Amino acid sequence: MHIHKFEQFWIKLSFVLIAFFIVTVVYGFVAMDLKVIGDHATIDPQNLADTKFGNPGVREVTRNGQTEYEVYVQTIQFAFNPGTAQPIVVPANTRVTFYITSPDVLHGFDVAGTNLNTMSIPGQVAKFTTIFPEVREYGIVCNEYCGPAHHVMEGKIKVVP
Ligand code: CUA
């Protein structure tokens, strides 16, 4: 059977590309060791009850003589706890450190209208510190597809005086 040389070229190229895509995906999963970038720790997603995530919410802490806040959030199909059933309430102009993890699947934690945005990965704790400068409300959205009700996974942060 005769195959035109241009056709042969494109057939070969398509196999090379397919091989390249497979290698890229395998490399992504195996070699790169998917992690939240930045300050993070690992956690057993099956046993959050025995950690601070077992009682998620806002905690007042004193650090270097200053009052600060820690917020422990679980991202769950399809809600933020806290955040969805009740808002996360924190004061303005105070350091707030978020600790975020997931007991089920990958979620996002994106504070709409800000650059606060992290993945929430089962087995990993995402952490970031911020100061909300003004009294207002912020929406939280999940920006990682997490299942059929992903699009309704929303929450709220209430910054109070
Ligand atoms: Cu949770 Cu999408």
PDB file of C-alpha atoms and ligand atoms in Angstrom:
ATOM      1  CA  MET A   1       0.000   0.000   0.000  1.00  0.00           C
ATOM      2  CA  HIS A   2       1.344   3.383  -0.884  1.00  0.00           C
ATOM      3  CA  ILE A   3       1.122   6.166   1.683  1.00  0.00           C
ATOM      4  CA  HIS A   4       1.981   9.617   0.508  1.00  0.00           C
ATOM      5  CA  LYS A   5       5.098  10.942   2.221  1.00  0.00           C
ATOM      6  CA  PHE A   6       3.278  13.993   3.623  1.00  0.00           C
ATOM      7  CA  GLU A   7       0.623  11.719   5.020  1.00  0.00           C
ATOM      8  CA  GLN A   8       3.335   9.535   6.552  1.00  0.00           C
ATOM      9  CA  PHE A   9       4.870  12.617   8.097  1.00  0.00           C
ATOM     10  CA  TRP A  10       1.629  13.698   9.749  1.00  0.00           C
ATOM     11  CA  ILE A  11       0.841  10.185  10.974  1.00  0.00           C
ATOM     12  CA  LYS A  12       4.290   9.955  12.591  1.00  0.00           C
ATOM     13  CA  LEU A  13       3.973  13.438  14.047  1.00  0.00           C
ATOM     14  CA  SER A  14       0.610  12.569  15.610  1.00  0.00           C
ATOM     15  CA  PHE A  15       2.159   9.552  17.357  1.00  0.00           C
ATOM     16  CA  VAL A  16       5.036  11.666  18.612  1.00  0.00           C
ATOM     17  CA  LEU A  17       2.563  14.228  19.990  1.00  0.00           C
ATOM     18  CA  ILE A  18       0.453  11.563  21.690  1.00  0.00           C
ATOM     19  CA  ALA A  19       3.586  10.120  23.305  1.00  0.00           C
ATOM     20  CA  PHE A  20       4.622  13.609  24.361  1.00  0.00           C
ATOM     21  CA  PHE A  21       1.242  14.295  26.004  1.00  0.00           C
ATOM     22  CA  ILE A  22       1.333  10.991  27.899  1.00  0.00           C
ATOM     23  CA  VAL A  23       4.858  11.701  29.144  1.00  0.00           C
ATOM     24  CA  THR A  24       3.817  15.219  30.208  1.00  0.00           C
ATOM     25  CA  VAL A  25       0.838  13.980  32.218  1.00  0.00           C
ATOM     26  CA  VAL A  26       2.785  11.146  33.864  1.00  0.00           C
ATOM     27  CA  TYR A  27       5.601  13.540  34.697  1.00  0.00           C
ATOM     28  CA  GLY A  28       3.100  15.992  36.179  1.00  0.00           C
ATOM     29  CA  PHE A  29       1.620  13.405  38.504  1.00  0.00           C
ATOM     30  CA  VAL A  30       4.680  11.395  39.473  1.00  0.00           C
ATOM     31  CA  ALA A  31       7.735  13.572  39.281  1.00  0.00           C
ATOM     32  CA  MET A  32       6.403  16.959  40.306  1.00  0.00           C
ATOM     33  CA  ASP A  33       4.824  15.824  43.610  1.00  0.00           C
ATOM     34  CA  LEU A  34       1.737  18.074  43.532  1.00  0.00           C
ATOM     35  CA  LYS A  35       1.735  20.471  46.474  1.00  0.00           C
ATOM     36  CA  VAL A  36       0.275  23.767  47.561  1.00  0.00           C
ATOM     37  CA  ILE A  37       2.946  26.330  46.803  1.00  0.00           C
ATOM     38  CA  GLY A  38       4.131  28.255  49.829  1.00  0.00           C
ATOM     39  CA  ASP A  39       3.804  27.567  53.517  1.00  0.00           C
ATOM     40  CA  HIS A  40       2.025  24.273  53.991  1.00  0.00           C
ATOM     41  CA  ALA A  41       1.887  21.121  56.050  1.00  0.00           C
ATOM     42  CA  THR A  42       0.479  17.669  55.517  1.00  0.00           C
ATOM     43  CA  ILE A  43      -2.510  16.224  57.352  1.00  0.00           C
ATOM     44  CA  ASP A  44      -4.522  12.992  57.313  1.00  0.00           C
ATOM     45  CA  PRO A  45      -7.766  13.911  55.514  1.00  0.00           C
ATOM     46  CA  GLN A  46      -9.546  10.942  57.143  1.00  0.00           C
ATOM     47  CA  ASN A  47      -8.800  12.194  60.657  1.00  0.00           C
ATOM     48  CA  LEU A  48      -9.537  15.927  60.635  1.00  0.00           C
ATOM     49  CA  ALA A  49     -11.748  15.471  63.714  1.00  0.00           C
ATOM     50  CA  ASP A  50      -8.639  15.001  65.863  1.00  0.00           C
ATOM     51  CA  THR A  51      -7.058  18.245  64.609  1.00  0.00           C
ATOM     52  CA  LYS A  52      -7.945  21.927  64.844  1.00  0.00           C
ATOM     53  CA  PHE A  53     -10.029  21.351  61.707  1.00  0.00           C
ATOM     54  CA  GLY A  54     -12.328  19.151  63.820  1.00  0.00           C
ATOM     55  CA  ASN A  55     -13.711  22.366  65.281  1.00  0.00           C
ATOM     56  CA  PRO A  56     -13.400  24.710  62.308  1.00  0.00           C
ATOM     57  CA  GLY A  57     -13.886  28.435  62.774  1.00  0.00           C
ATOM     58  CA  VAL A  58     -12.246  31.649  63.914  1.00  0.00           C
ATOM     59  CA  ARG A  59      -9.873  31.654  66.901  1.00  0.00           C
ATOM     60  CA  GLU A  60      -8.427  34.667  68.666  1.00  0.00           C
ATOM     61  CA  VAL A  61      -4.732  34.233  69.415  1.00  0.00           C
ATOM     62  CA  THR A  62      -2.052  36.413  70.944  1.00  0.00           C
ATOM     63  CA  ARG A  63       1.211  36.602  69.079  1.00  0.00           C
ATOM     64  CA  ASN A  64       4.030  38.936  70.162  1.00  0.00           C
ATOM     65  CA  GLY A  65       1.553  40.697  72.427  1.00  0.00           C
ATOM     66  CA  GLN A  66      -0.777  41.390  69.499  1.00  0.00           C
ATOM     67  CA  THR A  67      -4.259  40.039  69.027  1.00  0.00           C
ATOM     68  CA  GLU A  68      -4.481  38.056  65.823  1.00  0.00           C
ATOM     69  CA  TYR A  69      -6.923  35.593  64.355  1.00  0.00           C
ATOM     70  CA  GLU A  70      -6.634  32.092  62.970  1.00  0.00           C
ATOM     71  CA  VAL A  71      -9.339  30.694  60.732  1.00  0.00           C
ATOM     72  CA  TYR A  72      -9.584  26.937  60.229  1.00  0.00           C
ATOM     73  CA  VAL A  73     -11.682  26.108  57.161  1.00  0.00           C
ATOM     74  CA  GLN A  74     -12.756  22.782  55.729  1.00  0.00           C
ATOM     75  CA  THR A  75     -13.752  22.788  52.076  1.00  0.00           C
ATOM     76  CA  ILE A  76     -16.395  20.112  51.611  1.00  0.00           C
ATOM     77  CA  GLN A  77     -18.571  19.066  48.668  1.00  0.00           C
ATOM     78  CA  PHE A  78     -20.256  21.607  48.366  1.00  0.00           C
ATOM     79  CA  ALA A  79     -19.664  24.127  51.139  1.00  0.00           C
ATOM     80  CA  PHE A  80     -17.089  26.008  53.165  1.00  0.00           C
ATOM     81  CA  ASN A  81     -17.115  25.265  56.883  1.00  0.00           C
ATOM     82  CA  PRO A  82     -17.273  27.926  58.140  1.00  0.00           C
ATOM     83  CA  GLY A  83     -18.240  30.280  55.335  1.00  0.00           C
ATOM     84  CA  THR A  84     -21.362  28.844  53.763  1.00  0.00           C
ATOM     85  CA  ALA A  85     -23.845  28.067  56.562  1.00  0.00           C
ATOM     86  CA  GLN A  86     -22.446  30.978  58.567  1.00  0.00           C
ATOM     87  CA  PRO A  87     -19.987  33.660  57.418  1.00  0.00           C
ATOM     88  CA  ILE A  88     -16.359  33.826  58.536  1.00  0.00           C
ATOM     89  CA  VAL A  89     -16.349  36.893  60.791  1.00  0.00           C
ATOM     90  CA  VAL A  90     -13.046  38.695  61.356  1.00  0.00           C
ATOM     91  CA  PRO A  91     -12.157  42.265  62.351  1.00  0.00           C
ATOM     92  CA  ALA A  92     -10.636  44.796  59.981  1.00  0.00           C
ATOM     93  CA  ASN A  93      -6.978  45.847  60.268  1.00  0.00           C
ATOM     94  CA  THR A  94      -5.907  42.737  62.153  1.00  0.00           C
ATOM     95  CA  ARG A  95      -3.667  39.914  61.009  1.00  0.00           C
ATOM     96  CA  VAL A  96      -5.756  36.924  59.981  1.00  0.00           C
ATOM     97  CA  THR A  97      -4.149  33.589  59.098  1.00  0.00           C
ATOM     98  CA  PHE A  98      -6.212  31.091  57.167  1.00  0.00           C
ATOM     99  CA  TYR A  99      -5.602  27.340  57.378  1.00  0.00           C
ATOM    100  CA  ILE A 100      -7.524  25.468  54.718  1.00  0.00           C
ATOM    101  CA  THR A 101      -7.857  21.793  53.951  1.00  0.00           C
ATOM    102  CA  SER A 102     -10.253  19.317  52.395  1.00  0.00           C
ATOM    103  CA  PRO A 103     -11.574  16.003  53.713  1.00  0.00           C
ATOM    104  CA  ASP A 104     -12.866  14.881  50.318  1.00  0.00           C
ATOM    105  CA  VAL A 105     -11.657  16.223  46.972  1.00  0.00           C
ATOM    106  CA  LEU A 106      -9.710  19.133  45.520  1.00  0.00           C
ATOM    107  CA  HIS A 107     -11.464  22.485  45.989  1.00  0.00           C
ATOM    108  CA  GLY A 108     -10.555  26.126  45.572  1.00  0.00           C
ATOM    109  CA  PHE A 109     -10.741  28.948  48.116  1.00  0.00           C
ATOM    110  CA  ASP A 110     -10.895  32.226  46.246  1.00  0.00           C
ATOM    111  CA  VAL A 111     -11.853  35.429  48.052  1.00  0.00           C
ATOM    112  CA  ALA A 112     -13.618  37.277  45.257  1.00  0.00           C
ATOM    113  CA  GLY A 113     -12.198  40.665  44.361  1.00  0.00           C
ATOM    114  CA  THR A 114      -8.869  40.041  46.128  1.00  0.00           C
ATOM    115  CA  ASN A 115      -5.688  38.161  45.305  1.00  0.00           C
ATOM    116  CA  LEU A 116      -6.425  35.672  48.123  1.00  0.00           C
ATOM    117  CA  ASN A 117      -6.732  32.400  46.288  1.00  0.00           C
ATOM    118  CA  THR A 118      -5.533  28.909  47.103  1.00  0.00           C
ATOM    119  CA  MET A 119      -6.215  25.317  46.220  1.00  0.00           C
ATOM    120  CA  SER A 120      -7.532  23.119  49.019  1.00  0.00           C
ATOM    121  CA  ILE A 121      -5.964  19.699  48.573  1.00  0.00           C
ATOM    122  CA  PRO A 122      -6.860  16.632  50.666  1.00  0.00           C
ATOM    123  CA  GLY A 123      -3.831  15.796  52.796  1.00  0.00           C
ATOM    124  CA  GLN A 124      -2.336  19.290  52.623  1.00  0.00           C
ATOM    125  CA  VAL A 125      -2.916  22.413  54.682  1.00  0.00           C
ATOM    126  CA  ALA A 126      -2.892  25.668  52.743  1.00  0.00           C
ATOM    127  CA  LYS A 127      -1.934  28.677  54.840  1.00  0.00           C
ATOM    128  CA  PHE A 128      -1.915  32.394  54.159  1.00  0.00           C
ATOM    129  CA  THR A 129      -1.975  35.530  56.268  1.00  0.00           C
ATOM    130  CA  THR A 130      -3.756  38.725  55.347  1.00  0.00           C
ATOM    131  CA  ILE A 131      -5.149  41.943  56.787  1.00  0.00           C
ATOM    132  CA  PHE A 132      -8.562  43.130  55.614  1.00  0.00           C
ATOM    133  CA  PRO A 133      -8.290  46.928  55.537  1.00  0.00           C
ATOM    134  CA  GLU A 134     -11.990  47.783  55.306  1.00  0.00           C
ATOM    135  CA  VAL A 135     -15.287  46.808  56.847  1.00  0.00           C
ATOM    136  CA  ARG A 136     -17.187  44.957  54.149  1.00  0.00           C
ATOM    137  CA  GLU A 137     -18.243  41.539  52.958  1.00  0.00           C
ATOM    138  CA  TYR A 138     -16.402  39.279  50.551  1.00  0.00           C
ATOM    139  CA  GLY A 139     -17.681  36.307  48.646  1.00  0.00           C
ATOM    140  CA  ILE A 140     -15.724  33.063  48.632  1.00  0.00           C
ATOM    141  CA  VAL A 141     -15.901  30.854  45.568  1.00  0.00           C
ATOM    142  CA  CYS A 142     -14.620  27.391  44.833  1.00  0.00           C
ATOM    143  CA  ASN A 143     -12.639  27.642  41.620  1.00  0.00           C
ATOM    144  CA  GLU A 144     -11.672  23.985  41.237  1.00  0.00           C
ATOM    145  CA  TYR A 145     -14.237  21.653  39.716  1.00  0.00           C
ATOM    146  CA  CYS A 146     -15.252  19.381  42.634  1.00  0.00           C
ATOM    147  CA  GLY A 147     -18.439  17.670  41.504  1.00  0.00           C
ATOM    148  CA  PRO A 148     -21.968  18.276  40.233  1.00  0.00           C
ATOM    149  CA  ALA A 149     -22.752  21.154  42.633  1.00  0.00           C
ATOM    150  CA  HIS A 150     -19.351  22.855  42.277  1.00  0.00           C
ATOM    151  CA  HIS A 151     -21.033  25.947  40.831  1.00  0.00           C
ATOM    152  CA  VAL A 152     -23.100  26.538  43.987  1.00  0.00           C
ATOM    153  CA  MET A 153     -20.171  26.162  46.386  1.00  0.00           C
ATOM    154  CA  GLU A 154     -20.018  29.680  47.800  1.00  0.00           C
ATOM    155  CA  GLY A 155     -19.176  31.306  51.078  1.00  0.00           C
ATOM    156  CA  LYS A 156     -18.887  34.656  52.788  1.00  0.00           C
ATOM    157  CA  ILE A 157     -16.351  36.591  54.852  1.00  0.00           C
ATOM    158  CA  LYS A 158     -17.708  39.406  56.976  1.00  0.00           C
ATOM    159  CA  VAL A 159     -15.105  41.981  57.993  1.00  0.00           C
ATOM    160  CA  VAL A 160     -16.370  43.847  61.038  1.00  0.00           C
ATOM    161  CA  PRO A 161     -15.095  46.961  62.869  1.00  0.00           C
TER     162      PRO A 161
HETATM  163 CU1  CUA B   1     -15.612  22.843  45.645  1.00  0.00          CU
HETATM  164 CU2  CUA B   1     -15.672  23.321  43.329  1.00  0.00          CU
END
